[in-house]
Coordinates of N, CA and C in Angstrom, one line a residue:
Chain A
X13 N 184.0 101.8 137.6 CA 184.8 100.6 137.7 C 186.0 100.6 136.7
X14 N 187.2 100.3 137.1 CA 188.3 100.4 136.2 C 188.6 99.1 135.5
X15 N 187.9 98.1 135.7 CA 188.1 96.9 135.0 C 188.9 95.9 135.9
X16 N 189.5 94.9 135.3 CA 190.2 93.9 136.1 C 191.6 94.4 136.4
X17 N 192.0 94.3 137.6 CA 193.3 94.9 138.0 C 194.2 93.8 138.5
X18 N 195.5 93.8 138.0 CA 196.5 92.8 138.5 C 197.7 93.5 139.0
X19 N 198.3 92.9 140.0 CA 199.4 93.4 140.7 C 200.4 92.3 141.1
X20 N 201.7 92.4 140.9 CA 202.4 93.5 140.2 C 202.2 93.3 138.7
X21 N 202.7 94.3 137.9 CA 202.7 94.2 136.5 C 203.9 93.3 136.0
X22 N 205.0 93.5 136.7 CA 206.2 92.7 136.4 C 206.8 92.2 137.7
X23 N 207.4 91.0 137.6 CA 208.1 90.4 138.7 C 209.3 89.6 138.2
X24 N 210.4 89.9 138.7 CA 211.6 89.2 138.4 C 212.0 88.5 139.7
X25 N 212.3 87.2 139.7 CA 212.6 86.4 140.9 C 213.7 85.4 140.6
X26 N 214.4 85.0 141.6 CA 215.4 84.0 141.4 C 214.7 82.6 141.5
X27 N 215.3 81.6 140.8 CA 214.8 80.3 140.8 C 214.7 79.8 142.2
X28 N 213.6 79.1 142.6 CA 213.5 78.6 143.9 C 212.7 79.5 144.9
X29 N 212.6 80.7 144.5 CA 211.8 81.7 145.4 C 210.3 81.5 145.2
X30 N 209.5 81.9 146.1 CA 208.1 81.9 146.0 C 207.6 83.3 145.6
X31 N 206.5 83.3 144.7 CA 206.0 84.6 144.3 C 204.4 84.5 144.5
X32 N 203.8 85.6 144.7 CA 202.4 85.7 144.8 C 201.9 86.9 143.9
X33 N 200.8 86.6 143.2 CA 200.2 87.6 142.3 C 198.8 87.9 142.8
X34 N 198.3 89.1 142.6 CA 197.0 89.4 143.0 C 196.1 89.9 141.8
X35 N 194.8 89.5 141.9 CA 193.9 90.0 140.9 C 192.6 90.5 141.6
X36 N 192.2 91.7 141.1 CA 191.0 92.3 141.6 C 190.0 92.3 140.4
X37 N 188.9 91.5 140.4 CA 188.0 91.4 139.3 C 187.1 92.7 139.2
X38 N 186.4 92.8 138.2 CA 185.3 93.8 138.1 C 184.3 93.5 139.2
X39 N 183.9 94.5 139.9 CA 183.2 94.3 141.2 C 182.0 93.4 141.2
X40 N 181.2 93.5 140.2 CA 180.0 92.6 140.2 C 180.1 91.3 139.6
X41 N 181.4 90.9 139.2 CA 181.6 89.6 138.6 C 181.9 88.6 139.7
X42 N 181.2 87.5 139.6 CA 181.5 86.5 140.6 C 182.3 85.3 140.1
X43 N 182.6 85.3 138.8 CA 183.5 84.3 138.2 C 184.9 84.9 138.0
X44 N 185.9 84.2 138.3 CA 187.3 84.7 138.2 C 188.2 83.6 137.6
X45 N 189.0 83.9 136.6 CA 189.8 82.9 135.9 C 191.3 83.3 136.0
X46 N 192.1 82.3 136.0 CA 193.6 82.5 135.8 C 194.0 81.8 134.6
X47 N 194.9 82.5 133.8 CA 195.4 81.9 132.6 C 196.9 82.2 132.6
X48 N 197.7 81.3 131.8 CA 199.1 81.6 131.7 C 199.4 81.6 130.2
X49 N 200.3 82.6 129.8 CA 200.6 82.8 128.4 C 202.1 82.9 128.2
X50 N 202.6 82.0 127.4 CA 204.0 82.1 127.0 C 204.1 82.8 125.7
X51 N 205.4 83.2 125.4 CA 205.6 84.0 124.2 C 205.1 83.3 122.9
X52 N 204.3 84.0 122.1 CA 203.9 83.5 120.8 C 202.8 82.5 120.9
X53 N 202.2 82.2 122.1 CA 201.2 81.2 122.3 C 199.9 81.9 122.8
X54 N 198.8 81.3 122.6 CA 197.5 81.8 123.2 C 197.5 81.5 124.7
X55 N 196.7 82.2 125.5 CA 196.6 81.9 126.9 C 196.1 80.5 127.2
X56 N 196.6 79.8 128.2 CA 196.2 78.5 128.6 C 195.5 78.6 130.0
X57 N 194.4 77.9 130.1 CA 193.6 78.0 131.4 C 194.4 77.3 132.5
X58 N 194.3 77.9 133.7 CA 194.9 77.4 134.9 C 193.8 76.9 135.9
X59 N 192.9 77.9 136.2 CA 191.9 77.6 137.2 C 190.8 78.6 137.2
X60 N 189.6 78.3 137.8 CA 188.6 79.3 137.9 C 187.8 79.2 139.2
X61 N 187.3 80.3 139.7 CA 186.5 80.4 140.9 C 185.1 80.9 140.5
X62 N 184.1 80.4 141.2 CA 182.8 81.1 141.3 C 182.6 81.5 142.8
X63 N 182.6 82.8 143.0 CA 182.6 83.3 144.3 C 183.9 82.8 145.0
X64 N 183.8 82.2 146.2 CA 185.1 81.7 146.8 C 185.4 80.3 146.5
X65 N 184.6 79.6 145.7 CA 184.8 78.2 145.4 C 185.6 78.0 144.2
X66 N 186.7 77.2 144.3 CA 187.5 76.9 143.2 C 186.9 75.7 142.5
X67 N 186.3 75.9 141.3 CA 185.5 74.9 140.6 C 186.3 74.0 139.6
X68 N 187.4 74.5 139.1 CA 188.1 73.7 138.1 C 189.6 74.1 138.1
X69 N 190.4 73.1 138.0 CA 191.9 73.3 137.9 C 192.4 72.5 136.8
X70 N 193.3 73.1 136.0 CA 193.9 72.5 134.9 C 195.0 71.6 135.4
X71 N 195.4 70.6 134.5 CA 196.5 69.8 134.9 C 197.8 70.6 134.8
X72 N 197.8 71.8 134.2 CA 199.0 72.6 134.2 C 199.3 73.1 135.6
X73 N 198.3 73.1 136.4 CA 198.4 73.7 137.8 C 199.0 72.6 138.7
X74 N 200.4 72.6 138.7 CA 201.1 71.6 139.5 C 200.9 71.9 140.9
X75 N 201.5 71.0 141.8 CA 201.3 71.2 143.2 C 202.1 72.4 143.7
X76 N 203.0 73.0 142.9 CA 203.7 74.2 143.3 C 202.8 75.4 143.2
X77 N 201.7 75.3 142.5 CA 200.8 76.4 142.3 C 199.6 76.3 143.2
X78 N 199.2 77.4 143.8 CA 197.9 77.4 144.5 C 197.2 78.8 144.3
X79 N 195.9 78.7 144.2 CA 195.1 79.9 144.0 C 194.0 80.0 145.1
X80 N 193.7 81.2 145.5 CA 192.7 81.4 146.5 C 191.8 82.6 146.1
X81 N 190.6 82.5 146.6 CA 189.7 83.7 146.5 C 188.9 83.7 147.8
X82 N 189.5 84.1 148.9 CA 189.0 83.9 150.2 C 187.6 84.5 150.5
X83 N 187.3 85.6 150.0 CA 186.0 86.2 150.3 C 185.2 86.5 149.0
X84 N 185.6 85.8 148.0 CA 184.8 85.9 146.7 C 185.1 87.2 146.0
X85 N 186.1 87.9 146.4 CA 186.4 89.2 145.7 C 187.7 89.0 145.0
X86 N 188.8 89.5 145.6 CA 190.1 89.4 144.9 C 190.6 88.0 145.0
X87 N 191.6 87.7 144.2 CA 192.2 86.3 144.2 C 193.7 86.5 144.2
X88 N 194.4 85.5 144.7 CA 195.8 85.4 144.7 C 196.2 84.1 144.0
X89 N 197.3 84.2 143.3 CA 198.0 83.0 142.7 C 199.4 82.9 143.2
X90 N 199.7 81.8 143.9 CA 201.1 81.7 144.4 C 201.8 80.6 143.7
X91 N 203.1 80.8 143.4 CA 203.9 79.8 142.8 C 205.1 79.6 143.8
X92 N 205.2 78.4 144.3 CA 206.3 78.0 145.2 C 207.4 77.4 144.4
X93 N 208.6 77.7 144.9 CA 209.9 77.1 144.4 C 209.9 77.3 142.8
X94 N 209.9 78.5 142.5 CA 209.8 78.8 141.0 C 210.9 78.2 140.2
X95 N 210.5 77.9 139.0 CA 211.5 77.3 138.0 C 211.5 78.2 136.8
X96 N 212.5 78.1 136.0 CA 212.6 78.9 134.8 C 211.4 78.7 133.9
X97 N 210.9 77.5 133.8 CA 209.8 77.2 133.0 C 208.5 77.9 133.4
X98 N 208.5 78.5 134.6 CA 207.3 79.3 135.1 C 207.3 80.7 134.5
X99 N 208.4 81.1 133.8 CA 208.4 82.4 133.2 C 207.3 82.5 132.2
X100 N 206.4 83.5 132.3 CA 205.3 83.6 131.5 C 204.5 84.9 131.9
X101 N 203.5 85.2 131.1 CA 202.5 86.2 131.5 C 201.3 85.5 132.2
X102 N 201.0 86.0 133.4 CA 199.9 85.4 134.1 C 198.7 86.4 134.0
X103 N 197.6 85.9 133.4 CA 196.5 86.7 133.1 C 195.3 86.3 134.0
X104 N 194.6 87.3 134.5 CA 193.4 87.1 135.2 C 192.2 87.6 134.4
X105 N 191.1 87.0 134.5 CA 189.8 87.4 133.8 C 188.7 87.3 134.8
X106 N 187.6 88.0 134.5 CA 186.4 87.9 135.3 C 185.2 88.0 134.4
X107 N 184.1 87.4 134.9 CA 182.8 87.5 134.1 C 181.7 87.3 135.1
X108 N 180.5 87.7 134.6 CA 179.3 87.5 135.3 C 178.8 86.1 135.1
X109 N 177.8 85.7 135.9 CA 177.3 84.3 135.8 C 176.1 84.3 134.9
X110 N 175.2 85.2 135.1 CA 173.8 85.1 134.5 C 173.7 85.9 133.2
X111 N 174.7 86.6 132.7 CA 174.5 87.3 131.5 C 175.3 86.6 130.4
X112 N 175.9 87.3 129.5 CA 176.4 86.6 128.3 C 177.8 86.0 128.5
X113 N 178.3 86.0 129.7 CA 179.6 85.4 130.1 C 180.7 86.0 129.3
X114 N 180.7 87.2 128.8 CA 181.8 87.8 128.2 C 182.9 87.9 129.2
X115 N 184.1 87.5 128.9 CA 185.2 87.6 129.8 C 186.0 88.8 129.6
X116 N 186.4 89.5 130.7 CA 187.2 90.7 130.6 C 188.6 90.4 131.3
X117 N 189.6 90.7 130.7 CA 191.0 90.4 131.2 C 191.7 91.6 131.8
X118 N 192.6 91.3 132.7 CA 193.5 92.3 133.2 C 194.7 92.5 132.3
X119 N 195.6 93.4 132.8 CA 196.8 93.6 132.0 C 197.9 92.6 132.2
X120 N 197.7 91.7 133.1 CA 198.6 90.6 133.3 C 199.8 90.9 134.2
X121 N 200.4 89.9 134.7 CA 201.7 90.0 135.5 C 202.7 89.2 134.7
X122 N 203.8 89.9 134.3 CA 204.9 89.2 133.6 C 205.9 88.7 134.6
X123 N 206.0 87.4 134.7 CA 207.0 86.8 135.6 C 208.2 86.3 134.8
X124 N 209.4 86.7 135.3 CA 210.7 86.3 134.8 C 211.4 85.6 135.9
X125 N 211.8 84.3 135.7 CA 212.5 83.6 136.7 C 213.9 83.4 136.2
X126 N 214.9 83.9 137.0 CA 216.3 83.9 136.5 C 217.1 82.9 137.3
Chain B
X30 N 188.9 66.7 123.0 CA 189.5 67.9 123.6 C 189.4 69.0 122.5
X31 N 188.9 70.1 122.9 CA 188.7 71.3 121.9 C 190.1 71.8 121.5
X32 N 190.2 72.0 120.2 CA 191.4 72.7 119.7 C 191.0 73.8 118.8
X33 N 191.7 74.9 118.9 CA 191.4 76.1 118.2 C 192.6 76.5 117.4
X34 N 192.4 76.8 116.1 CA 193.4 77.1 115.2 C 193.1 78.4 114.5
X35 N 194.2 79.2 114.4 CA 194.0 80.5 113.7 C 195.0 80.6 112.5
X36 N 194.4 81.1 111.4 CA 195.2 81.2 110.2 C 194.8 82.6 109.6
X37 N 195.9 83.4 109.1 CA 197.3 83.0 109.2 C 197.9 83.3 110.5
X38 N 199.1 82.9 110.8 CA 199.8 83.2 112.0 C 200.2 84.6 112.0
X39 N 200.6 85.1 110.9 CA 201.0 86.5 110.8 C 200.5 87.1 109.4
X40 N 200.2 88.4 109.5 CA 199.7 89.1 108.3 C 200.2 90.5 108.3
X41 N 200.7 90.9 107.1 CA 201.1 92.3 106.9 C 200.4 92.9 105.8
X42 N 199.8 94.0 106.0 CA 198.9 94.6 104.9 C 199.2 96.1 104.9
X43 N 199.0 96.8 103.7 CA 199.0 98.2 103.7 C 197.8 98.9 104.3
X44 N 198.0 100.0 104.8 CA 196.8 100.8 105.4 C 195.7 100.9 104.4
X45 N 194.5 100.8 104.9 CA 193.3 100.9 104.1 C 192.7 99.6 103.5
X46 N 193.5 98.6 103.6 CA 193.0 97.3 103.1 C 192.0 96.7 104.0
X47 N 191.0 96.0 103.4 CA 190.1 95.1 104.2 C 190.7 93.8 104.4
X48 N 190.5 93.2 105.5 CA 191.2 91.9 105.7 C 190.3 90.9 106.6
X49 N 190.6 89.7 106.5 CA 189.9 88.6 107.1 C 190.8 87.7 107.9
X50 N 190.5 87.5 109.2 CA 191.3 86.6 110.0 C 190.4 85.4 110.3
X51 N 191.0 84.2 110.3 CA 190.2 83.0 110.4 C 190.5 82.3 111.7
X52 N 189.4 81.6 112.2 CA 189.5 80.8 113.4 C 188.7 79.6 113.2
X53 N 189.3 78.4 113.5 CA 188.5 77.2 113.4 C 188.6 76.4 114.7
X54 N 187.6 75.6 115.0 CA 187.6 74.9 116.3 C 187.0 73.5 116.0
X55 N 187.5 72.5 116.7 CA 187.3 71.1 116.4 C 185.9 70.6 116.9
X56 N 185.5 71.1 118.0 CA 184.2 70.6 118.6 C 183.2 71.7 118.5
X57 N 182.1 71.5 117.7 CA 181.2 72.5 117.4 C 180.2 72.8 118.5
X58 N 180.2 72.0 119.5 CA 179.3 72.2 120.7 C 179.8 73.3 121.6
X59 N 179.8 74.5 121.1 CA 180.3 75.6 121.9 C 179.1 76.5 122.4
X60 N 179.4 77.2 123.5 CA 178.5 78.1 124.1 C 178.6 79.5 123.5
X61 N 179.8 80.0 123.3 CA 180.0 81.2 122.6 C 181.5 81.3 122.1
X62 N 181.8 82.3 121.3 CA 183.1 82.6 120.8 C 183.4 84.0 121.0
X63 N 184.6 84.3 121.4 CA 185.0 85.7 121.7 C 186.3 86.0 120.9
X64 N 186.3 87.2 120.3 CA 187.6 87.7 119.7 C 188.2 88.7 120.6
X65 N 189.5 88.7 120.7 CA 190.3 89.6 121.5 C 191.4 90.2 120.7
X66 N 191.8 91.4 121.2 CA 193.0 92.0 120.7 C 194.1 92.0 121.8
X67 N 195.3 91.8 121.5 CA 196.4 91.9 122.4 C 197.6 92.7 121.9
X68 N 197.9 93.8 122.5 CA 199.1 94.6 122.2 C 200.3 94.0 122.9
X69 N 201.5 94.2 122.3 CA 202.7 93.6 122.9 C 202.9 93.9 124.4
X70 N 203.0 92.8 125.1 CA 203.3 92.9 126.6 C 202.1 93.3 127.4
X71 N 200.9 93.3 126.8 CA 199.7 93.8 127.5 C 198.7 92.6 127.6
X72 N 197.6 93.0 128.3 CA 196.5 92.0 128.5 C 195.6 91.9 127.3
X73 N 194.5 91.3 127.4 CA 193.6 91.1 126.3 C 192.4 92.1 126.4
X74 N 192.1 92.6 125.2 CA 190.9 93.5 125.1 C 189.8 92.8 124.3
X75 N 188.7 92.6 124.9 CA 187.6 92.0 124.3 C 187.1 92.8 123.1
X76 N 186.9 92.2 121.9 CA 186.4 92.9 120.8 C 185.0 92.6 120.5
X77 N 184.7 91.3 120.4 CA 183.3 90.9 120.0 C 183.1 89.5 120.6
X78 N 181.8 89.4 121.1 CA 181.3 88.1 121.6 C 180.2 87.6 120.8
X79 N 180.2 86.4 120.3 CA 179.1 85.8 119.5 C 178.6 84.6 120.3
X80 N 177.3 84.7 120.6 CA 176.7 83.5 121.2 C 176.5 82.4 120.2
X81 N 176.3 81.2 120.6 CA 176.2 80.1 119.7 C 175.0 80.2 118.8
X82 N 174.0 80.9 119.2 CA 172.8 81.0 118.4 C 172.9 82.1 117.4
X83 N 173.9 82.9 117.4 CA 174.1 84.1 116.5 C 175.0 83.7 115.3
X84 N 174.8 84.5 114.3 CA 175.6 84.3 113.1 C 176.7 85.3 113.0
X85 N 176.5 86.5 113.5 CA 177.5 87.6 113.4 C 177.2 88.6 114.4
X86 N 178.3 89.4 114.6 CA 178.3 90.6 115.5 C 179.2 91.6 114.8
X87 N 178.7 92.9 115.0 CA 179.5 94.0 114.4 C 179.8 95.1 115.5
X88 N 181.0 95.6 115.4 CA 181.3 96.8 116.2 C 182.3 97.7 115.4
X89 N 181.7 98.8 115.0 CA 182.5 99.7 114.2 C 183.0 99.1 112.9
X90 N 184.3 99.1 112.7 CA 184.9 98.5 111.5 C 185.1 97.0 111.6
X91 N 184.7 96.4 112.7 CA 184.9 95.0 112.9 C 183.6 94.2 112.7
X92 N 183.7 93.1 112.1 CA 182.5 92.2 111.9 C 183.0 90.8 112.1
X93 N 182.4 90.1 113.1 CA 182.7 88.7 113.3 C 181.6 87.8 112.9
X94 N 181.9 86.7 112.2 CA 180.8 85.7 111.9 C 181.1 84.4 112.5
X95 N 180.1 83.6 112.7 CA 180.2 82.3 113.3 C 179.4 81.3 112.5
X96 N 180.1 80.2 112.1 CA 179.4 79.1 111.5 C 179.7 77.9 112.4
X97 N 178.8 77.7 113.4 CA 179.1 76.7 114.4 C 179.1 75.3 113.8
X98 N 178.3 75.0 112.9 CA 178.2 73.6 112.3 C 179.5 73.2 111.6
X99 N 180.2 74.2 111.0 CA 181.5 73.9 110.4 C 182.7 74.2 111.2
X100 N 182.4 74.7 112.4 CA 183.5 75.0 113.3 C 184.4 76.2 112.9
X101 N 183.8 77.2 112.4 CA 184.6 78.3 111.9 C 184.0 79.7 112.3
X102 N 185.0 80.6 112.5 CA 184.6 82.0 112.7 C 185.6 82.9 111.9
X103 N 185.1 84.0 111.5 CA 186.0 85.0 110.8 C 185.9 86.3 111.4
X104 N 186.9 87.1 111.5 CA 186.9 88.4 111.9 C 187.3 89.3 110.7
X105 N 186.4 90.2 110.3 CA 186.6 91.0 109.2 C 186.9 92.4 109.7
X106 N 188.0 93.0 109.2 CA 188.4 94.3 109.6 C 188.4 95.2 108.4
X107 N 187.6 96.2 108.4 CA 187.4 97.1 107.2 C 188.4 98.3 107.4
X108 N 188.9 98.7 106.2 CA 189.7 99.9 106.1 C 190.7 100.0 107.2
X109 N 191.6 99.0 107.2 CA 192.6 98.8 108.3 C 193.5 100.1 108.5
X110 N 193.9 100.3 109.7 CA 194.7 101.4 110.1 C 195.9 100.9 110.9
X111 N 197.0 101.7 110.9 CA 198.2 101.3 111.6 C 197.9 101.0 113.1
X112 N 196.9 101.7 113.7 CA 196.6 101.4 115.0 C 195.9 100.1 115.3
X113 N 195.5 99.4 114.2 CA 195.0 98.0 114.3 C 196.1 97.0 114.5
X114 N 197.3 97.4 114.3 CA 198.4 96.4 114.5 C 198.4 95.8 115.9
X115 N 198.3 94.5 116.0 CA 198.2 93.8 117.3 C 198.1 92.3 117.0
X116 N 198.0 91.5 118.0 CA 197.7 90.1 117.8 C 196.3 89.9 118.1
X117 N 195.6 89.2 117.3 CA 194.2 88.9 117.4 C 194.0 87.5 117.8
X118 N 193.2 87.3 118.9 CA 193.0 85.9 119.4 C 191.5 85.6 119.4
X119 N 191.2 84.4 119.0 CA 189.9 83.9 119.2 C 189.8 82.8 120.3
X120 N 188.7 82.7 120.9 CA 188.6 81.8 122.0 C 187.1 81.3 122.1
X121 N 187.0 80.0 122.4 CA 185.7 79.4 122.5 C 185.4 78.9 123.9
X122 N 184.1 79.1 124.3 CA 183.7 78.6 125.6 C 182.7 77.5 125.3
X123 N 182.9 76.3 126.0 CA 182.1 75.2 125.6 C 180.8 75.1 126.4
X124 N 180.8 75.6 127.6 CA 179.6 75.6 128.4 C 179.6 76.9 129.2
X125 N 178.4 77.3 129.7 CA 178.3 78.5 130.4 C 179.2 78.6 131.6
X126 N 180.1 79.6 131.6 CA 180.9 79.9 132.7 C 182.2 79.1 132.7
X127 N 182.4 78.2 131.8 CA 183.6 77.4 131.8 C 184.8 78.1 131.2
X128 N 185.9 77.4 131.1 CA 187.1 77.9 130.6 C 187.0 78.4 129.1
X129 N 187.8 79.3 128.7 CA 188.0 79.7 127.3 C 189.2 78.9 126.8
X130 N 189.0 78.3 125.6 CA 190.1 77.7 124.9 C 190.5 78.6 123.7
X131 N 191.8 79.0 123.7 CA 192.3 80.0 122.8 C 193.1 79.4 121.6
X132 N 193.0 80.1 120.5 CA 194.0 79.8 119.4 C 195.3 80.5 119.7
X133 N 196.2 80.3 118.8 CA 197.6 80.9 119.1 C 197.7 82.4 118.5
X134 N 196.6 82.8 117.9 CA 196.6 84.2 117.5 C 197.1 84.5 116.1
X135 N 196.7 85.6 115.5 CA 197.2 86.1 114.3 C 197.8 87.5 114.6
X136 N 199.1 87.6 114.2 CA 199.8 88.8 114.5 C 199.6 89.7 113.2
X137 N 198.9 90.8 113.4 CA 198.6 91.7 112.3 C 199.5 93.0 112.3
X138 N 200.1 93.3 111.2 CA 200.8 94.6 111.0 C 200.2 95.3 109.9
X139 N 199.8 96.5 110.2 CA 199.2 97.4 109.1 C 200.2 98.5 108.9
X140 N 200.7 98.6 107.7 CA 201.8 99.5 107.3 C 201.2 100.8 106.8
X141 N 201.8 101.9 107.3 CA 201.3 103.2 106.8 C 201.6 103.5 105.3

């Protein structure tokens, strides 16, 4: 297993466009998390899934953001009508349920809205 | 609301020095605490995980301690090397499987 995989690594988009990011977790992990990180700050929680169920959403996740994990495997994060303030690194993490819940992160998707 | 603070925000040391990074959290009712390393423009690499019942964990030149009652953790790096230069983040998990709350990190530079 190669760890948590995110695609794309970089995305530049014009303000107002929609973007979608993908995350493939470690295969046996049934928990999947999305975080957002701006320059010089620690990551901030956005949402998490257990299998296909979205169990928690942060208030940071405005109605322009939607996340899915349709078959309990990979997940997508979509941002509609992007704004310059959405520019950030979007990080995905996964963990197991029944063990020590150590979280493993992907390399992130760097979004720049111009 | 849980708040995590890391001190110092930045640290520059000569190669070979032993150093300590500090992390404090406001709510001591945590499930575990995890230390991460982040290289510029990259994702997070897990370094050490300490469960709430543990006092410390060691991996190679790294040693992390946890004092849950006082809301503090330290990451000790022995014999620092230029390759240790990165941002170090600590994060706490309040219940099993829940979100991690991160500090803002300590940016470490180890000079040759």
